[in-house]
CSV table of C-alpha atoms in Angstrom, one decimal:
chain,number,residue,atom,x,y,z
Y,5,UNK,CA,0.0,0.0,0.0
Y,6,UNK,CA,3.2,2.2,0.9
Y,7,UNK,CA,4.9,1.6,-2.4
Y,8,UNK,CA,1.3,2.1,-4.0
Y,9,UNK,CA,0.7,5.8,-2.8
Y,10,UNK,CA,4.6,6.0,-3.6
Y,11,UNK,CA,4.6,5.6,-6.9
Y,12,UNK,CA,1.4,8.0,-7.0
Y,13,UNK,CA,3.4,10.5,-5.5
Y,14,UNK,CA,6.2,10.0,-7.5
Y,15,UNK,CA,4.3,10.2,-10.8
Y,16,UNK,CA,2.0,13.2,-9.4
Y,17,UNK,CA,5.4,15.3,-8.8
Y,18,UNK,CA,6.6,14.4,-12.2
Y,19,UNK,CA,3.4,15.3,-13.8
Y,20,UNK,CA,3.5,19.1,-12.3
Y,21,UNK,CA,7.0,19.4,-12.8
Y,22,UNK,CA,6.0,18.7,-16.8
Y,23,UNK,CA,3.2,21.0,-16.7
Y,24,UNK,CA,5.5,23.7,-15.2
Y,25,UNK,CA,8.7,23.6,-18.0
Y,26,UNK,CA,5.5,22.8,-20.8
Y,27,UNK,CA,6.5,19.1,-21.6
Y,28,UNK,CA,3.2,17.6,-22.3
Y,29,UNK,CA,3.4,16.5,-25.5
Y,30,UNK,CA,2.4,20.4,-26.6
Y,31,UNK,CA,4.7,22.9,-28.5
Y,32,UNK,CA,3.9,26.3,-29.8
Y,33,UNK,CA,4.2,26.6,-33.3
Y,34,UNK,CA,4.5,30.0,-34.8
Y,35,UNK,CA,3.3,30.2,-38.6
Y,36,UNK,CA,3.0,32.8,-41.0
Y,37,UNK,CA,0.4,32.8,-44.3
Y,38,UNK,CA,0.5,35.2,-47.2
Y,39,UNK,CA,3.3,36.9,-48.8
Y,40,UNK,CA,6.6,38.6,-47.6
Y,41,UNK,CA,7.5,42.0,-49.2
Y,42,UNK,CA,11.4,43.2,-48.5
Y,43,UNK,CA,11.7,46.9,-49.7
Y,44,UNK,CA,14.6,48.1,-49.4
Y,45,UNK,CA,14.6,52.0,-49.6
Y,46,UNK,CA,17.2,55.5,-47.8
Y,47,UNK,CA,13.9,56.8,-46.7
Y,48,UNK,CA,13.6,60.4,-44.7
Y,49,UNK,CA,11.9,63.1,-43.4
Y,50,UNK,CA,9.8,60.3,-41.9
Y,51,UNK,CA,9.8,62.5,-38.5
Y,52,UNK,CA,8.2,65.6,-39.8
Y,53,UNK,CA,4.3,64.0,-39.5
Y,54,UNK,CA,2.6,65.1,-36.7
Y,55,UNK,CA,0.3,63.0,-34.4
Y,56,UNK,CA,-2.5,61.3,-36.8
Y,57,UNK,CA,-0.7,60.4,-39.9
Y,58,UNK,CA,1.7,57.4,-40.2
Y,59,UNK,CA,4.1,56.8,-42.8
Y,60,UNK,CA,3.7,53.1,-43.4
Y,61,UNK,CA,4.5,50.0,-45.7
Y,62,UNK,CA,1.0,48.6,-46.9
Y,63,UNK,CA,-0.6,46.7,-49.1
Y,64,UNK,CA,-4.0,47.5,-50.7
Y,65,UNK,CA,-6.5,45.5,-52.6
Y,66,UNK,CA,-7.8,46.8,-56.4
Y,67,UNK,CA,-9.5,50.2,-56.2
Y,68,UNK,CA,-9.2,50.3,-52.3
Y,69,UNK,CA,-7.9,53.7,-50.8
Y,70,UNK,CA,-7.7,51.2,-46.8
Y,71,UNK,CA,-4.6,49.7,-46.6
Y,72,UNK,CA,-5.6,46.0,-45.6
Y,73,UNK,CA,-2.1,45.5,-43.9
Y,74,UNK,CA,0.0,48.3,-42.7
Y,75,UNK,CA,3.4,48.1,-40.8
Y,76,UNK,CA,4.4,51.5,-39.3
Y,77,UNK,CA,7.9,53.6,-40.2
Y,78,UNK,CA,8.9,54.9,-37.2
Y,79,UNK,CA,11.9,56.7,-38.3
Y,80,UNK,CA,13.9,57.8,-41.1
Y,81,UNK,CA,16.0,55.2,-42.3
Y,82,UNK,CA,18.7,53.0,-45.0
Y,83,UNK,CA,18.0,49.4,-45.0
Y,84,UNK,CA,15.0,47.0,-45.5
Y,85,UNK,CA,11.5,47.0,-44.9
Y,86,UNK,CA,10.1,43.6,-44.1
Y,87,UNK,CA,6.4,43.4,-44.5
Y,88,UNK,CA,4.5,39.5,-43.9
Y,89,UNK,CA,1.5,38.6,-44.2
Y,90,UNK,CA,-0.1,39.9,-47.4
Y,91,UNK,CA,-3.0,38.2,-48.5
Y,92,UNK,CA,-3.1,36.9,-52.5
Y,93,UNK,CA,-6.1,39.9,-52.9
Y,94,UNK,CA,-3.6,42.5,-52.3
Y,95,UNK,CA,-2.6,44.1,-55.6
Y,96,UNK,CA,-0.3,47.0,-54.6
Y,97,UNK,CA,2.8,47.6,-52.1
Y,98,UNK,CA,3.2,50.9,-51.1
Y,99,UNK,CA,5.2,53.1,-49.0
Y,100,UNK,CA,2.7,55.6,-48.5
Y,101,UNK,CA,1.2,57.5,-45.7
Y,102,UNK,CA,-1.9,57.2,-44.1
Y,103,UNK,CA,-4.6,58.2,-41.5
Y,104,UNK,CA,-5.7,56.6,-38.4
Y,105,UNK,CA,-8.6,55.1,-40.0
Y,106,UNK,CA,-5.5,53.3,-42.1
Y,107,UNK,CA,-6.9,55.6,-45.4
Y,108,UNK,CA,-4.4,56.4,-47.7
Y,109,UNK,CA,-2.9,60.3,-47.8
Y,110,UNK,CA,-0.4,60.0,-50.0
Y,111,UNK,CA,1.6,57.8,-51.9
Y,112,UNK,CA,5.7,57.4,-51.8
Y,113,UNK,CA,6.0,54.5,-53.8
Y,114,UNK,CA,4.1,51.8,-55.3
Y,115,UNK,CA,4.6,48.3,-57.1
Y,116,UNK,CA,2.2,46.7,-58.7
Y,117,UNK,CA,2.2,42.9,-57.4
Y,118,UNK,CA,-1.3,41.9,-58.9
Y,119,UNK,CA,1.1,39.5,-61.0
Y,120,UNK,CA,3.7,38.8,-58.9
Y,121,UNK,CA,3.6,35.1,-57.9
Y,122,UNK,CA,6.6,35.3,-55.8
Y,123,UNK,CA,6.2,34.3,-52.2
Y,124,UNK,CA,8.7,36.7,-51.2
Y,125,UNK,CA,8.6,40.2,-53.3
Y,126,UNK,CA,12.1,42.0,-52.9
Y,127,UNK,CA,11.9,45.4,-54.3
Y,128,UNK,CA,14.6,48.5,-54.0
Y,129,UNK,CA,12.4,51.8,-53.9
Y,130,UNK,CA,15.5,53.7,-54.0
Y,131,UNK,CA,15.5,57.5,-51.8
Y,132,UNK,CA,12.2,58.5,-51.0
Y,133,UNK,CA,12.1,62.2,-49.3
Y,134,UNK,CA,8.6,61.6,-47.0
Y,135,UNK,CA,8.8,64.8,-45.6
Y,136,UNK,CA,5.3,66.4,-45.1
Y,137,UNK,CA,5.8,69.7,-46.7
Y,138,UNK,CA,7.5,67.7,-49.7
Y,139,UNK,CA,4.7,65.1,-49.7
Y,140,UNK,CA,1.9,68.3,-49.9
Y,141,UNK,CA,4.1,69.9,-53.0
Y,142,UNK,CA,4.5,66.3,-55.1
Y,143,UNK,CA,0.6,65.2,-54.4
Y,144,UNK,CA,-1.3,69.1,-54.2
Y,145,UNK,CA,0.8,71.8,-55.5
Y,146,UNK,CA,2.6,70.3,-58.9
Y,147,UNK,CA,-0.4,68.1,-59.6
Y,148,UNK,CA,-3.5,71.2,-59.2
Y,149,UNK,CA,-1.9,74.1,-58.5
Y,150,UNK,CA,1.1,74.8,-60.2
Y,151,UNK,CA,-1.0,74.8,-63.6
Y,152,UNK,CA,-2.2,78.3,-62.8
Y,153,UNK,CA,0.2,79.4,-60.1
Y,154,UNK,CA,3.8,79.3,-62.4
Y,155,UNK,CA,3.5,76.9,-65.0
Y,156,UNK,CA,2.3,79.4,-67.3
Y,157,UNK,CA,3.7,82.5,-69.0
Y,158,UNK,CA,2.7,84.2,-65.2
Y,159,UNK,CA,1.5,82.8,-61.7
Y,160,UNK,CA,-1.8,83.5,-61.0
Y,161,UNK,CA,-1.6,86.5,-58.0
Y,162,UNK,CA,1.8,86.2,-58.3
Y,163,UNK,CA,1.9,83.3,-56.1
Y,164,UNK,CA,4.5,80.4,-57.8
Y,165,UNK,CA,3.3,77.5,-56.5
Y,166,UNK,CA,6.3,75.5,-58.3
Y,167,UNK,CA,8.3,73.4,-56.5
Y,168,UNK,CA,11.4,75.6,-56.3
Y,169,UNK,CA,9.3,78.6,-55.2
Y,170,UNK,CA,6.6,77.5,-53.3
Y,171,UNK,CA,7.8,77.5,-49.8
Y,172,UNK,CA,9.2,80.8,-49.7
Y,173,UNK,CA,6.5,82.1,-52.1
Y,174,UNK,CA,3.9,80.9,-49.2
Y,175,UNK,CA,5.4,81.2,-45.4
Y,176,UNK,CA,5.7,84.3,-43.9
Y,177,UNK,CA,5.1,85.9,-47.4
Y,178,UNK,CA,2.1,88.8,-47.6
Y,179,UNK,CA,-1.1,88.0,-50.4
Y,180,UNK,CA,-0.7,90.6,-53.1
Y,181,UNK,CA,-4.7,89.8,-53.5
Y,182,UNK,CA,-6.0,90.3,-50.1
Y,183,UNK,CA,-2.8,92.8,-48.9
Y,184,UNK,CA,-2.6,92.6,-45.2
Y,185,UNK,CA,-3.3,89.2,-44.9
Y,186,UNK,CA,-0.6,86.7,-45.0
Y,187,UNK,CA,-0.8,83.7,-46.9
Y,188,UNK,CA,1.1,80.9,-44.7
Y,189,UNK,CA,2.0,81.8,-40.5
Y,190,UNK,CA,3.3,79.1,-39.1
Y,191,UNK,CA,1.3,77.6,-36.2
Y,192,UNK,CA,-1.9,79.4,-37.1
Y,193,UNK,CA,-4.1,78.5,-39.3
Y,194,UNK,CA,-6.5,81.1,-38.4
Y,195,UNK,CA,-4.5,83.5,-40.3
Y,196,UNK,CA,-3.1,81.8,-42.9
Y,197,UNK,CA,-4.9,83.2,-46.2
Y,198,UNK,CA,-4.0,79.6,-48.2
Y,199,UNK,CA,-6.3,78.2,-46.0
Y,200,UNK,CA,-9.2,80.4,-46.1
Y,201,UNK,CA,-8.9,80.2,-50.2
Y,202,UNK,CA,-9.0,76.4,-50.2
Y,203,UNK,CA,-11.8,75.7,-47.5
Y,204,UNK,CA,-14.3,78.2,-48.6
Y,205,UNK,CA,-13.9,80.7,-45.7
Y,206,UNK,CA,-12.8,83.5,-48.4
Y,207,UNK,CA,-15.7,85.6,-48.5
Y,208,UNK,CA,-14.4,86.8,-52.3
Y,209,UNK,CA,-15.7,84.4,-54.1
Y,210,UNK,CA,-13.6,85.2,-57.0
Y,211,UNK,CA,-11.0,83.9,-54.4
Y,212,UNK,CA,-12.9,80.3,-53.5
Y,213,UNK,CA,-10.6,77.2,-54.2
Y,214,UNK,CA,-12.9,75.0,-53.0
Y,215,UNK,CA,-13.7,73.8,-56.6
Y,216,UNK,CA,-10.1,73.0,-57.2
Y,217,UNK,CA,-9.3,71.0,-54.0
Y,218,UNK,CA,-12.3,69.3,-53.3
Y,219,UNK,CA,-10.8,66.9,-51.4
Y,220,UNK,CA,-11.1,66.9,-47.7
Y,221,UNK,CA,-7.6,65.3,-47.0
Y,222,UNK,CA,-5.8,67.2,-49.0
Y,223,UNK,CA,-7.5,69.9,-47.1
Y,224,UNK,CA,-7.0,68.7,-44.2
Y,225,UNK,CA,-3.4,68.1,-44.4
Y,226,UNK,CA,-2.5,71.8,-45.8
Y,227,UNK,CA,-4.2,72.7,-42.1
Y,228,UNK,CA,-2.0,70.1,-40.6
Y,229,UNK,CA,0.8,71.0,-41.9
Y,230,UNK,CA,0.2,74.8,-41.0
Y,231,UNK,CA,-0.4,74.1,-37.3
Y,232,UNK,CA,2.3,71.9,-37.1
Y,233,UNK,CA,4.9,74.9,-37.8
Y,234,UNK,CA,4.8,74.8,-41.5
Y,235,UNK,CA,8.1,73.7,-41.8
Y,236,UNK,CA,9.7,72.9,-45.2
């Protein structure tokens, strides 16, 4: 009886101490599905978005402006990018930067993967500058401005909106339209005139640019970038 509740005893202890170190017969196994993307890129000016935006390294499905997966870029860097887990639906690999609802703001790069039936995708995006100002100039200022504002034979209220001329032709730099009113200060957006013409609070409507950025990010982050210090 002894040597009964002995061995009990003896196979009890060794039971616990299994359960302790995780013995029983259980491992965890860590698995990954989808697709790897490796970008390499010398990316900067990652540290000029403010609180809200996120430069990122995402992948998007067709005609989708929500990055399905997203992997944040905390910091300017040189090296690679290591994204895992893309699904087979996602059709395009972006460095881009987007909003806390994970929308996109504004794109860095892009590669089309709709046909790529690699399992790991290894791409070299080359220098990307991400800054903000830089990101507002490439996606607003070249693409809808600059037609008007010193592309032609003059710029449009003598306001050059090009990108060799726009920062200093903006910040701290008085309308000739609207004199006394300045069209960028820094930190205040309240009295910043490039605001007022692009969300409608002009009251000369000869003035309103509401028609020619319509849309509400691109608003938004002009705004952004004003209260933010408006830096270039």
């Amino acid at each position: 009886m002894k040597a009964h509740s002995l061995i009990i005893a003896c196979f009890s202890a060794l039971l616990l101490s299994s359960c302790d170190e995780g013995d029983i017969n259980e491992k965890i196994v860590l698995s990954t599905t989808g697709k790897t993307a490796k970008i390499t890129t010398n990316i900067f000016g990652v540290e000029s978005w403010p609180s809200g935006y996120n430069v990122v390294i995402a992948g998007f499905t067709a005609n989708n402006t929500y990055a399905n997966i997203s992997k944040n870029i905390p910091a300017s860097m040189n090296g690679e990018i290591v994204l895992s887990g893309i699904s087979d639906n996602v059709t395009s690999l972006e460095i881009c930067v987007i909003n806390r609802l994970r929308e996109r703001i504004v794109t860095l790069y892009q590669y089309d993967c709709s046909k790529d039936n690699t399992d790991t995708i290894v791409k070299n995006a080359g220098t990307i500058n991400a800054g903000m100002f830089p990101s507002i100039q490439n996606n607003i200022f070249t693409t809808t401005c600059a037609r008007c504002h010193g592309l032609g034979k003059s710029a449009a209220a003598n306001l050059n909106l090009t990108s060799d001329s726009s920062y200093i032709s903006l910040v701290q730099h008085e309308s000739t339209k609207s004199p006394g009113k300045t069209r960028v200060v820094p930190n205040n957006v309240e009295d910043s005139y490039l605001y007022d013409v692009i969300s409608g609070n002009d009251t000369i409507l000869s003035f309103n640019h509401t028609n020619m950025i319509a849309n509400y990010n691109d608003i938004r982050l002009i705004e952004k970038w004003i209260s933010n210090g408006a830096e270039e």
